C-alpha atoms as a PDB file:
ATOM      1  CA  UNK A   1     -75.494  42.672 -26.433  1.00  0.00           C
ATOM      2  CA  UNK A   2     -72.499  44.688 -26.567  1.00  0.00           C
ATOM      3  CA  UNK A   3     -72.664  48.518 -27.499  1.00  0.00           C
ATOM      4  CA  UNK A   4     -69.893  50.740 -28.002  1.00  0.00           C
ATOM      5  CA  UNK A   5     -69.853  54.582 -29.018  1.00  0.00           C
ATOM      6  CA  UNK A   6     -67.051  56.391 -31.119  1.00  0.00           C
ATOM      7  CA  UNK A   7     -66.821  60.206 -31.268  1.00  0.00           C
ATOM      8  CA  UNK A   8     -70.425  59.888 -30.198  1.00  0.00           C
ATOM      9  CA  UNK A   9     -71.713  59.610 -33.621  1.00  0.00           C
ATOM     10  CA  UNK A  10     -70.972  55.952 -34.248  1.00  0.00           C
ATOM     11  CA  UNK A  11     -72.774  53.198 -32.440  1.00  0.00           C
ATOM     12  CA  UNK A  12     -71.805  49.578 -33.296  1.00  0.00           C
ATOM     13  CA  UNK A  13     -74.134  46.572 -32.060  1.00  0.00           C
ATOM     14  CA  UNK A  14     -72.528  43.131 -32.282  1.00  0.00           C
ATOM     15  CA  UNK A  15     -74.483  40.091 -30.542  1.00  0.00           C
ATOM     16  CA  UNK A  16     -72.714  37.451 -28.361  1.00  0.00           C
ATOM     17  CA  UNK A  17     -74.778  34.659 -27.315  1.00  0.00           C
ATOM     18  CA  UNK A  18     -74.242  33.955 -23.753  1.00  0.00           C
ATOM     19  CA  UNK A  19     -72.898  30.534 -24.657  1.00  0.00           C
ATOM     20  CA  UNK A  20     -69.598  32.418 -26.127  1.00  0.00           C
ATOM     21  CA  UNK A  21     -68.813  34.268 -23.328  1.00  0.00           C
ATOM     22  CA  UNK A  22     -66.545  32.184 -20.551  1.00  0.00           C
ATOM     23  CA  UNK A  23     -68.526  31.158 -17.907  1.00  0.00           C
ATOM     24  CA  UNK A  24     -67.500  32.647 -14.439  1.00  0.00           C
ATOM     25  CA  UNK A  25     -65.527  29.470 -13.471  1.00  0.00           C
ATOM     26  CA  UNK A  26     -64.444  28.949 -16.608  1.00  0.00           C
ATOM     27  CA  UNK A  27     -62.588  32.429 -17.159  1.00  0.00           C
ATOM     28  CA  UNK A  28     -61.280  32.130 -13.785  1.00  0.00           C
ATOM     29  CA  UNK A  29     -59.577  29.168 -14.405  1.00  0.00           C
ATOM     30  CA  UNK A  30     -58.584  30.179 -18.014  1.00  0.00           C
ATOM     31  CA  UNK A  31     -56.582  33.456 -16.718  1.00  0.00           C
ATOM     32  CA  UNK A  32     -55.550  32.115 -13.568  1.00  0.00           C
ATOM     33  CA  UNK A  33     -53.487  29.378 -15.901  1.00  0.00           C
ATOM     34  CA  UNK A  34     -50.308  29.776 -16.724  1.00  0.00           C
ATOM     35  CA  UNK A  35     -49.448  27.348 -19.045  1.00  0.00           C
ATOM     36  CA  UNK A  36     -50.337  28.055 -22.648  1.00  0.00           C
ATOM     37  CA  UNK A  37     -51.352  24.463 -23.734  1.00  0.00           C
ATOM     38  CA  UNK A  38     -53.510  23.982 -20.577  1.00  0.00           C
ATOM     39  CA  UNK A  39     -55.178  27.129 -21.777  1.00  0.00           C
ATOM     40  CA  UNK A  40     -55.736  25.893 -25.364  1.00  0.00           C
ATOM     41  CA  UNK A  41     -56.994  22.589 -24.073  1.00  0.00           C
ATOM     42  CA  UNK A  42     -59.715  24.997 -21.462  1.00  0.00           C
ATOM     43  CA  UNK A  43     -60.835  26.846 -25.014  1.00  0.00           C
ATOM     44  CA  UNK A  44     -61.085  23.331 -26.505  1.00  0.00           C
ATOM     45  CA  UNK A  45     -62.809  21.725 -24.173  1.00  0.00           C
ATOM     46  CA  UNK A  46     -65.609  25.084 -24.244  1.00  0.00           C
ATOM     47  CA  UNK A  47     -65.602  25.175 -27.927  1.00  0.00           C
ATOM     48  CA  UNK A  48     -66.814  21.317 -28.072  1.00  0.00           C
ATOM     49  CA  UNK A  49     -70.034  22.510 -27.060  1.00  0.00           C
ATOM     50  CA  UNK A  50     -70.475  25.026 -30.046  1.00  0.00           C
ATOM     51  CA  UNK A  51     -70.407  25.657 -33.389  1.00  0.00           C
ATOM     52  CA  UNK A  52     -67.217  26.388 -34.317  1.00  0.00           C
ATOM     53  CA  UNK A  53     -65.263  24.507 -37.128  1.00  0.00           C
ATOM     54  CA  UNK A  54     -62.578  27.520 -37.755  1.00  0.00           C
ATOM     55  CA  UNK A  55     -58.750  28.119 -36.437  1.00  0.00           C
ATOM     56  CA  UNK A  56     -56.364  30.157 -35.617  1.00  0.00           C
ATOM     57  CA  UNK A  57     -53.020  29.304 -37.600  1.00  0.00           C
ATOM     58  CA  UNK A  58     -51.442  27.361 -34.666  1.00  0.00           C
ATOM     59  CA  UNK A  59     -54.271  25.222 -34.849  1.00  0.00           C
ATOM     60  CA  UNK A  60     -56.073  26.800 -31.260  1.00  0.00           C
ATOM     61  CA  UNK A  61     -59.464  28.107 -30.619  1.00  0.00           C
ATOM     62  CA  UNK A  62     -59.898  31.887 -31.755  1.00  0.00           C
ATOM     63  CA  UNK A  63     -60.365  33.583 -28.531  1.00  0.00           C
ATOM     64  CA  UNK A  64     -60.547  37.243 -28.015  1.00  0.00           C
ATOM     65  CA  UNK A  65     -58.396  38.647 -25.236  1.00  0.00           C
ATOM     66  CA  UNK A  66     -59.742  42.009 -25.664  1.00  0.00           C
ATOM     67  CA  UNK A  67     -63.885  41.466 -26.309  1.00  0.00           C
ATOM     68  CA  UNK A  68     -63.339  38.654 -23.857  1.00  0.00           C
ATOM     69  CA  UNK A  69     -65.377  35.755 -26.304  1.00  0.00           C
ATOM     70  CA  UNK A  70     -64.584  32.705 -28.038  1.00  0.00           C
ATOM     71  CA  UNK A  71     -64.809  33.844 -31.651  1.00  0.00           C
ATOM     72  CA  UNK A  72     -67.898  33.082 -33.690  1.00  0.00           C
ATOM     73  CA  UNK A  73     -66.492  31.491 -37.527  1.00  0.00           C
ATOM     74  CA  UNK A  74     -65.111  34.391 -39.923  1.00  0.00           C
ATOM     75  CA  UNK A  75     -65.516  36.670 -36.594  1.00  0.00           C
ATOM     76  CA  UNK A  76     -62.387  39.145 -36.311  1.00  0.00           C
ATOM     77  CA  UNK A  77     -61.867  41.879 -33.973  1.00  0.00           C
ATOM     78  CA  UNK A  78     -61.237  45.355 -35.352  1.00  0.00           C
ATOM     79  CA  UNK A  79     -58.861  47.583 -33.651  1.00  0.00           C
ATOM     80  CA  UNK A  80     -60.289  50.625 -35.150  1.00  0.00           C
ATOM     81  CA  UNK A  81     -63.828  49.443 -34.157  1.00  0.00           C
ATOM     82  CA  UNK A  82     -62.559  48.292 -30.542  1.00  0.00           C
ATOM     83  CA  UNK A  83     -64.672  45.155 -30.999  1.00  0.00           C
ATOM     84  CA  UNK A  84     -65.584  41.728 -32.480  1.00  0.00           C
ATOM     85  CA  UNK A  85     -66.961  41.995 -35.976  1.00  0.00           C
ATOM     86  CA  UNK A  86     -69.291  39.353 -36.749  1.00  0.00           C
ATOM     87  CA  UNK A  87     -67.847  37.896 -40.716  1.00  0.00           C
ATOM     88  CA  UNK A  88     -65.797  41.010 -40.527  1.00  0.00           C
ATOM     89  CA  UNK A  89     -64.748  42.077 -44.128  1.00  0.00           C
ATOM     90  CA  UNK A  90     -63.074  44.896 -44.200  1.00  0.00           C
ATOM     91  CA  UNK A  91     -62.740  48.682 -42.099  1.00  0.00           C
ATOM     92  CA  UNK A  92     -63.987  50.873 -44.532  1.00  0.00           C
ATOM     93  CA  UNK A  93     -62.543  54.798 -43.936  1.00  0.00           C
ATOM     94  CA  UNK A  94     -64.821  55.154 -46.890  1.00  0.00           C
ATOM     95  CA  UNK A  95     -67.843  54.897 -44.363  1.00  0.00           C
ATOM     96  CA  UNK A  96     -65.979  55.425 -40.977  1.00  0.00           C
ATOM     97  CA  UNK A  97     -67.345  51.926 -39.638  1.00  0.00           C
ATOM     98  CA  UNK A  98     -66.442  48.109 -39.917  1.00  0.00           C
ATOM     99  CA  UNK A  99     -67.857  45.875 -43.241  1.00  0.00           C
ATOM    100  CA  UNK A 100     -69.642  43.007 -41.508  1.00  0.00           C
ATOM    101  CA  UNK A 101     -72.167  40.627 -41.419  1.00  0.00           C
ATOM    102  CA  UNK A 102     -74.854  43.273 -40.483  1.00  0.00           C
ATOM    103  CA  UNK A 103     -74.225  45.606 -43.312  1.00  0.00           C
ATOM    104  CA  UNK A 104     -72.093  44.136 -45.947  1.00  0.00           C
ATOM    105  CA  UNK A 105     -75.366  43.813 -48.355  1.00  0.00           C
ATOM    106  CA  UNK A 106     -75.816  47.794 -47.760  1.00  0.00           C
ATOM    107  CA  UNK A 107     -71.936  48.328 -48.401  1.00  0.00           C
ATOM    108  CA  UNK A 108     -73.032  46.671 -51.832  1.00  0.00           C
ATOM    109  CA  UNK A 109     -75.485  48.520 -52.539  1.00  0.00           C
ATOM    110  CA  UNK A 110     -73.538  52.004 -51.440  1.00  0.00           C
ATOM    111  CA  UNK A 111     -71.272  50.705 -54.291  1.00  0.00           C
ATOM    112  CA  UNK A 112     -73.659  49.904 -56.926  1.00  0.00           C
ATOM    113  CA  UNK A 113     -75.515  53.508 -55.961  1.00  0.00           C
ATOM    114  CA  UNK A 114     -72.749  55.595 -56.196  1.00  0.00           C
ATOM    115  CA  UNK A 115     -71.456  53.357 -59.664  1.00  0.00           C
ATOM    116  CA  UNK A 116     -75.272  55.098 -61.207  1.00  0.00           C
ATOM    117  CA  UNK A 117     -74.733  58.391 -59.766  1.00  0.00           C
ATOM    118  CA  UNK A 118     -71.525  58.729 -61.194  1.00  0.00           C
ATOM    119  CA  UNK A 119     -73.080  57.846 -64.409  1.00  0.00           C
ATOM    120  CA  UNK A 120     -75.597  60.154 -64.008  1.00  0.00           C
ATOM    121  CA  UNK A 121     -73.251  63.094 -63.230  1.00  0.00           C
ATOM    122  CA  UNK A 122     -71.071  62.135 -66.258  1.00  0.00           C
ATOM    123  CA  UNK A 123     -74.011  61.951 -68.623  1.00  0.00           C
ATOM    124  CA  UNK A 124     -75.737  64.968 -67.771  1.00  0.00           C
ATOM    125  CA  UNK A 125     -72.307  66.914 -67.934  1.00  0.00           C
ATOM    126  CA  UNK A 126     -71.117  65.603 -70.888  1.00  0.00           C
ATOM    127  CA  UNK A 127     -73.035  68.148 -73.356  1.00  0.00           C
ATOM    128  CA  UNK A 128     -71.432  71.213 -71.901  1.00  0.00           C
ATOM    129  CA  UNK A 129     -68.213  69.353 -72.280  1.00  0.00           C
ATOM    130  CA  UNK A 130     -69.072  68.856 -76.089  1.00  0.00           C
ATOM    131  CA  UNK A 131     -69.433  72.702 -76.134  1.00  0.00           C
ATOM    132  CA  UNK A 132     -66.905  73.589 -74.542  1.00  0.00           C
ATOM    133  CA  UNK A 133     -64.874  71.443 -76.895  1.00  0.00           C
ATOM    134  CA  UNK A 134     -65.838  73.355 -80.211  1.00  0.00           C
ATOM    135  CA  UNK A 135     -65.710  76.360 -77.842  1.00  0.00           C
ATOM    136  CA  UNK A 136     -69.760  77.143 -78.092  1.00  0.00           C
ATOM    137  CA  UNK A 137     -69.462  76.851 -73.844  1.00  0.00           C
ATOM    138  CA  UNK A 138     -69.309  80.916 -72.556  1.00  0.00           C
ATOM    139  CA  UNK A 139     -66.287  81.954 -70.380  1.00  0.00           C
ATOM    140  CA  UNK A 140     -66.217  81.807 -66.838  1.00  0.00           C
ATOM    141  CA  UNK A 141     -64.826  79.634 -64.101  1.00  0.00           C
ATOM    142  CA  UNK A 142     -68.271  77.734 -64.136  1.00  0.00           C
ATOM    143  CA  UNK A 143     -66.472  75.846 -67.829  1.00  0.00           C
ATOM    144  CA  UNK A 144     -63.119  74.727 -65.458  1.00  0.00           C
ATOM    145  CA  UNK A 145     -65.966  73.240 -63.126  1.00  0.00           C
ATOM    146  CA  UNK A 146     -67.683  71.193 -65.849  1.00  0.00           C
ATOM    147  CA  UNK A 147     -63.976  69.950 -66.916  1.00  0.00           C
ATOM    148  CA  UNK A 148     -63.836  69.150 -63.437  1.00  0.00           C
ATOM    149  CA  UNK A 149     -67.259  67.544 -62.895  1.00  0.00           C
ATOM    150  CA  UNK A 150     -66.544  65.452 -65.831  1.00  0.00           C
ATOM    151  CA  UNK A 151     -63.663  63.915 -65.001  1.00  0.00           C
ATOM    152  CA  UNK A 152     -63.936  63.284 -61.181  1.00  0.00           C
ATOM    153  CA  UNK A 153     -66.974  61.452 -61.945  1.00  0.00           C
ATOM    154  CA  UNK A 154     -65.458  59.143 -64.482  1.00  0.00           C
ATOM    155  CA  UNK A 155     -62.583  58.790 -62.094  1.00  0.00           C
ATOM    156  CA  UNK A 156     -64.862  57.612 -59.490  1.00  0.00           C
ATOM    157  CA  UNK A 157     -66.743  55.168 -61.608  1.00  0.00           C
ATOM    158  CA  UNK A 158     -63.838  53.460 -63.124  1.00  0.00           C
ATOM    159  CA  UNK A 159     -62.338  52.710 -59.450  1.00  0.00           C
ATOM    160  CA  UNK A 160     -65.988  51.698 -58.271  1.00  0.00           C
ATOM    161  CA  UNK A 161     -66.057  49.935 -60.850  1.00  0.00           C
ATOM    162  CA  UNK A 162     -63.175  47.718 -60.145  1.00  0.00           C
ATOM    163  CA  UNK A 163     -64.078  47.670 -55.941  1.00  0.00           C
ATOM    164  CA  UNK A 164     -67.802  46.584 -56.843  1.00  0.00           C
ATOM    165  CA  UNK A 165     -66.587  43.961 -59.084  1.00  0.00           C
ATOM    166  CA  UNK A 166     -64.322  42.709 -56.533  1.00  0.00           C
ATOM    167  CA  UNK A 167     -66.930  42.821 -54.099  1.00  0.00           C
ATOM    168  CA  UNK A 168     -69.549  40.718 -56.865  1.00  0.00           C
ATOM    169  CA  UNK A 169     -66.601  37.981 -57.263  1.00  0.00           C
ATOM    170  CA  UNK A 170     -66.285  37.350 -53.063  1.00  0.00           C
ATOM    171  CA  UNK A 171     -69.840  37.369 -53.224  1.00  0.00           C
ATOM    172  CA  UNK A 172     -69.806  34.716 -55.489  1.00  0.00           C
ATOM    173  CA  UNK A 173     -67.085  32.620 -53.816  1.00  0.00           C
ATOM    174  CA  UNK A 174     -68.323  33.388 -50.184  1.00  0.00           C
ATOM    175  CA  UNK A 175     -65.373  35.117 -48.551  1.00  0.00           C
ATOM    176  CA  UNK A 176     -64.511  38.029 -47.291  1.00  0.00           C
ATOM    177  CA  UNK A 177     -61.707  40.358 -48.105  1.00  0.00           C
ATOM    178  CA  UNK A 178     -59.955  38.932 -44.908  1.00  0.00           C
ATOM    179  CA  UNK A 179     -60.271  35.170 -46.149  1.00  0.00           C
ATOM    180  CA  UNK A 180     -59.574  36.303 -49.770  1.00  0.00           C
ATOM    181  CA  UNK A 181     -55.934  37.181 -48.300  1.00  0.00           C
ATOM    182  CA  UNK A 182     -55.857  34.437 -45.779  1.00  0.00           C
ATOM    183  CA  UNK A 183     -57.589  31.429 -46.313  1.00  0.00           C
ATOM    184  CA  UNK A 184     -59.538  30.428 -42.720  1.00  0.00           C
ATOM    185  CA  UNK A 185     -58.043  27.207 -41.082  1.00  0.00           C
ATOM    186  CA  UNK A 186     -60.223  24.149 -40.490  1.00  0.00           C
ATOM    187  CA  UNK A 187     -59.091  21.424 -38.744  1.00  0.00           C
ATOM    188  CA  UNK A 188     -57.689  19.793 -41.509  1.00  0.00           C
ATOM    189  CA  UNK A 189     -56.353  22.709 -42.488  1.00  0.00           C
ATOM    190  CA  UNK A 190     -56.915  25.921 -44.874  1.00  0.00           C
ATOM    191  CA  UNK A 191     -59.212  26.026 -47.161  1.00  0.00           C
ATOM    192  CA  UNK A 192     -60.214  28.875 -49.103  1.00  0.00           C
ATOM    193  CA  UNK A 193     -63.577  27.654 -50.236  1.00  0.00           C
ATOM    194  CA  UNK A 194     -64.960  26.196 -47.067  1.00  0.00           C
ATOM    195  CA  UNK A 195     -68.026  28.279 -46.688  1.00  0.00           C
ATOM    196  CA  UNK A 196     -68.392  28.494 -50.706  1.00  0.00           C
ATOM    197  CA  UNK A 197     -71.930  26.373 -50.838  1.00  0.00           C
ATOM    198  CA  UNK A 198     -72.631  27.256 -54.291  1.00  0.00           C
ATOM    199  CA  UNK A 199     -73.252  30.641 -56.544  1.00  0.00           C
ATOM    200  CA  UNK A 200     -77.371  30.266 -55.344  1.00  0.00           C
ATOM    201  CA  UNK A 201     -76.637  30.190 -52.143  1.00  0.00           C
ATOM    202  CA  UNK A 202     -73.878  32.252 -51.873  1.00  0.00           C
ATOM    203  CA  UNK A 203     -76.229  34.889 -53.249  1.00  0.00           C
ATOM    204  CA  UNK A 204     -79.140  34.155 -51.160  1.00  0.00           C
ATOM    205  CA  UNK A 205     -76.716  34.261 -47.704  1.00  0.00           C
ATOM    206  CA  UNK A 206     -75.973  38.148 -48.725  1.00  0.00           C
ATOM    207  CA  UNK A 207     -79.163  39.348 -50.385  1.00  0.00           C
ATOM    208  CA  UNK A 208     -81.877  36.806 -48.828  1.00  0.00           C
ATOM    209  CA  UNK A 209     -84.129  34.237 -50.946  1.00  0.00           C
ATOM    210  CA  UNK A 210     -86.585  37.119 -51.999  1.00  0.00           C
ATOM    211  CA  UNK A 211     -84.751  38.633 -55.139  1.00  0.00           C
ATOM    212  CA  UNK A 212     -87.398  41.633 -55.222  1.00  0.00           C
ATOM    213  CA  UNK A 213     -85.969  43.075 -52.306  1.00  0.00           C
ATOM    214  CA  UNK A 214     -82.175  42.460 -53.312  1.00  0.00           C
ATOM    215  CA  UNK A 215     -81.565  46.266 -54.678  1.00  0.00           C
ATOM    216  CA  UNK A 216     -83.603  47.750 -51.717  1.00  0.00           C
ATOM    217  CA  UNK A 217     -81.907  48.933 -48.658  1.00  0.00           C
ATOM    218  CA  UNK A 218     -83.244  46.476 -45.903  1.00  0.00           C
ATOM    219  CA  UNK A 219     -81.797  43.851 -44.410  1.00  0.00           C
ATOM    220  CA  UNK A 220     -82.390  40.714 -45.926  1.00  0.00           C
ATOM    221  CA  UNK A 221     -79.480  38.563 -45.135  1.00  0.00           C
ATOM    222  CA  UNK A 222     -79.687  34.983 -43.739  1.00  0.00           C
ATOM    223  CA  UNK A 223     -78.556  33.779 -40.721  1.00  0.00           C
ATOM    224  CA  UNK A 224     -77.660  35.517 -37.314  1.00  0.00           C
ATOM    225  CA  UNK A 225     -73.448  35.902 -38.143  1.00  0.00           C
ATOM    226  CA  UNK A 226     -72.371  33.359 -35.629  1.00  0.00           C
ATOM    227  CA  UNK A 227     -73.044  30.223 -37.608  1.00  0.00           C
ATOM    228  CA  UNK A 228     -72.307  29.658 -41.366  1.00  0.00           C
ATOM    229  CA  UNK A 229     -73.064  26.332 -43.334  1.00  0.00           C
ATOM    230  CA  UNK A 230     -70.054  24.665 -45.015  1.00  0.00           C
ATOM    231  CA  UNK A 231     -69.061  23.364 -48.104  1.00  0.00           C
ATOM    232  CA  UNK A 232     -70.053  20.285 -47.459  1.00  0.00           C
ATOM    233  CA  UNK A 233     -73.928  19.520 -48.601  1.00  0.00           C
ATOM    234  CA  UNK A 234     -73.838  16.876 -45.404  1.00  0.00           C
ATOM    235  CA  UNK A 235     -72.434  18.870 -42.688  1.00  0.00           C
ATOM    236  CA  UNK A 236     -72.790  15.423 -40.546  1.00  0.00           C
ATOM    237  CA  UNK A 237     -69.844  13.835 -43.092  1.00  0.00           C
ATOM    238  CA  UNK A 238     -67.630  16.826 -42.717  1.00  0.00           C
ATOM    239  CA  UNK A 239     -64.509  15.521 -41.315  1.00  0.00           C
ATOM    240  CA  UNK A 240     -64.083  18.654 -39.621  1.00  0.00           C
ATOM    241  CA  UNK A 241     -67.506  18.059 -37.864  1.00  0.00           C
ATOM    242  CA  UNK A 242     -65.352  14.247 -36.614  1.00  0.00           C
ATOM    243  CA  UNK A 243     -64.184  15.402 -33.279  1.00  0.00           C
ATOM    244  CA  UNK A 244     -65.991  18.577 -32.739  1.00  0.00           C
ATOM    245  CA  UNK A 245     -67.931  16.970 -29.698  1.00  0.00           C
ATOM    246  CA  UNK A 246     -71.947  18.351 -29.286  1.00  0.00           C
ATOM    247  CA  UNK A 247     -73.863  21.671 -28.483  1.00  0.00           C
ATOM    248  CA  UNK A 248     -76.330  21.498 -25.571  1.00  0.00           C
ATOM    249  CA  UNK A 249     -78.890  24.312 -25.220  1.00  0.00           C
ATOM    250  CA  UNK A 250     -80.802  24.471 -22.288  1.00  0.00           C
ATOM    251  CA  UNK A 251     -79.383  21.388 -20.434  1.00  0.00           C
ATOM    252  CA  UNK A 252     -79.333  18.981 -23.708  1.00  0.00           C
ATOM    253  CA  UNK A 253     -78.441  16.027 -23.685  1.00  0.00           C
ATOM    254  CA  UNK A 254     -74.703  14.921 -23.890  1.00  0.00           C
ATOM    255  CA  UNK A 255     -75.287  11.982 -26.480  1.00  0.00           C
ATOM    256  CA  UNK A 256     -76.202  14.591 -28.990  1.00  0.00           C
ATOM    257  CA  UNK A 257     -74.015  13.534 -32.035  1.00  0.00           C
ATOM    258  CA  UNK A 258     -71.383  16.739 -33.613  1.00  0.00           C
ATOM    259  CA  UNK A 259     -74.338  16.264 -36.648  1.00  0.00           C
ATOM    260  CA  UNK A 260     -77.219  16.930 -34.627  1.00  0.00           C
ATOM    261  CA  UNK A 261     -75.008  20.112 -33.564  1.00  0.00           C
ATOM    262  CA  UNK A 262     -74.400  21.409 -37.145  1.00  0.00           C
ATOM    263  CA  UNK A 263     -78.658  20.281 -37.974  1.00  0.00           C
ATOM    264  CA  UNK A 264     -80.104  22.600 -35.301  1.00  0.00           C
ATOM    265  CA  UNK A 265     -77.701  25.817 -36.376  1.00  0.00           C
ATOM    266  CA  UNK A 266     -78.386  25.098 -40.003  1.00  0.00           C
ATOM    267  CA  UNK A 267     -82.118  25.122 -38.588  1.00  0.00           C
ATOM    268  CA  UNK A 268     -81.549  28.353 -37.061  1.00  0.00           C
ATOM    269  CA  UNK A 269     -79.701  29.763 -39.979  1.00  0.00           C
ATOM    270  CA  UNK A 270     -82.660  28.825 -42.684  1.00  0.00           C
ATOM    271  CA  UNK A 271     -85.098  30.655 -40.020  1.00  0.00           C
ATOM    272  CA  UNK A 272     -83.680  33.636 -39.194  1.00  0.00           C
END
């Protein structure tokens, strides 16, 4: 677990398995080497043992220099943040923090709240506007506030309006603002809709299975942020699975097929 404080008042939590960190040896050897294609072949050779399926643009394992980790999929570091964001969308200034996996369904729902309250301001406004129209509304500054009122609140909703429904339509593809901009790289190359596994469960990845708790502010979202299915409905066809070697946990065995790798994270992503 890695914890890091801003101004005191922010506290970000992201979670690194042990089995992305560089083991001791491992990191020795990786920044003791010199040579930048031995050093993509030491990442390689690591990343064979997890699940990872994404690329950077020259083709190498995404490895942190700064956080010190191999990258999880749709991980990205955040300068701002000073750390790894797990399915980082976006820095939102909006909210002084980083849009990730942890809290993307409550950036959602900070959208779709402030969308009604908007409403609600405009609405209950709008008849002193109407009098102060046909000039029935008394004089005073308070009739420059409800001009004011008024139209900062319908300012507001039309441009959440437009960031919500931008939002709804990445929801819908599964990608983030990051991948809407640049497509993540497989290993046969960029794909835009490589974690789009249809509208259902696109949905159900953000907002969980149960749809009663979808507009309430608890987490609900599946998964654990370091492992995402793909397109694929077989992730043991995926060509990009081919070549991607096996995951041992606990000393498993090394005849475990690149399949039986992407079964037991799928099994860990239906159960968390």
């Amino acid at each position: 677990i890695r914890i890091r404080t801003w101004e005191q008042k922010h506290v970000w939590v992201t979670f690194y398995p042990e089995f992305f960190h560089l083991s001791y040896s491992d990191k020795e050897r990786y920044e003791l080497e010199e040579r930048p294609d031995v050093q993509k072949q030491i990442l390689a050779d690591i990343a064979k043992k997890l699940p990872i399926f994404t690329r950077a643009q020259s083709g190498a394992i995404r490895f942190c220099d700064r956080c010190q980790v191999i990258k999880p999929d749709r991980c990205h570091h955040c300068s701002v943040c000073e750390t790894c964001i797990l399915k980082m969308d976006h820095h939102c200034p909006w909210v002084n923090n980083c849009v990730g996996f942890s809290n993307y369904k409550f950036f959602l729902l900070f959208l779709s709240y402030s969308m009604i309250y908007c409403v609600f301001v405009a609405s209950t406004v709008f008849q002193y506007f109407l009098k102060f129209w046909v000039g029935d509304l008394p004089n005073g500054p308070a009739k420059f506030h409800v001009l004011f009122l008024l139209f900062v609140a319908l300012m507001f909703f039309v441009s959440l309006m437009f960031l919500f429904g931008y939002h709804c339509w990445l929801v819908a593809k599964n990608r983030s603002t990051l991948e809407a901009f640049s497509a993540p790289v497989f290993q046969n190359g960029p794909d835009r809709n490589g974690f789009n596994v249809g509208l259902s469960r696109n949905l159900q990845q953000v907002f969980g299975e149960d749809r009663k708790l979808w507009f309430i502010p608890v987490f609900t979202s599946q998964g654990d942020g370091h492992y995402f299915p793909l397109r694929t409905l077989r992730e043991s066809e995926n060509p990009l699975l081919a070549s991607e070697g096996k995951w041992m946990e606990d000393g498993g065995s090394d005849e475990e097929s690149a399949g039986e790798v992407a079964s037991k994270w799928k099994c860990i992503f239906k159960c968390s």
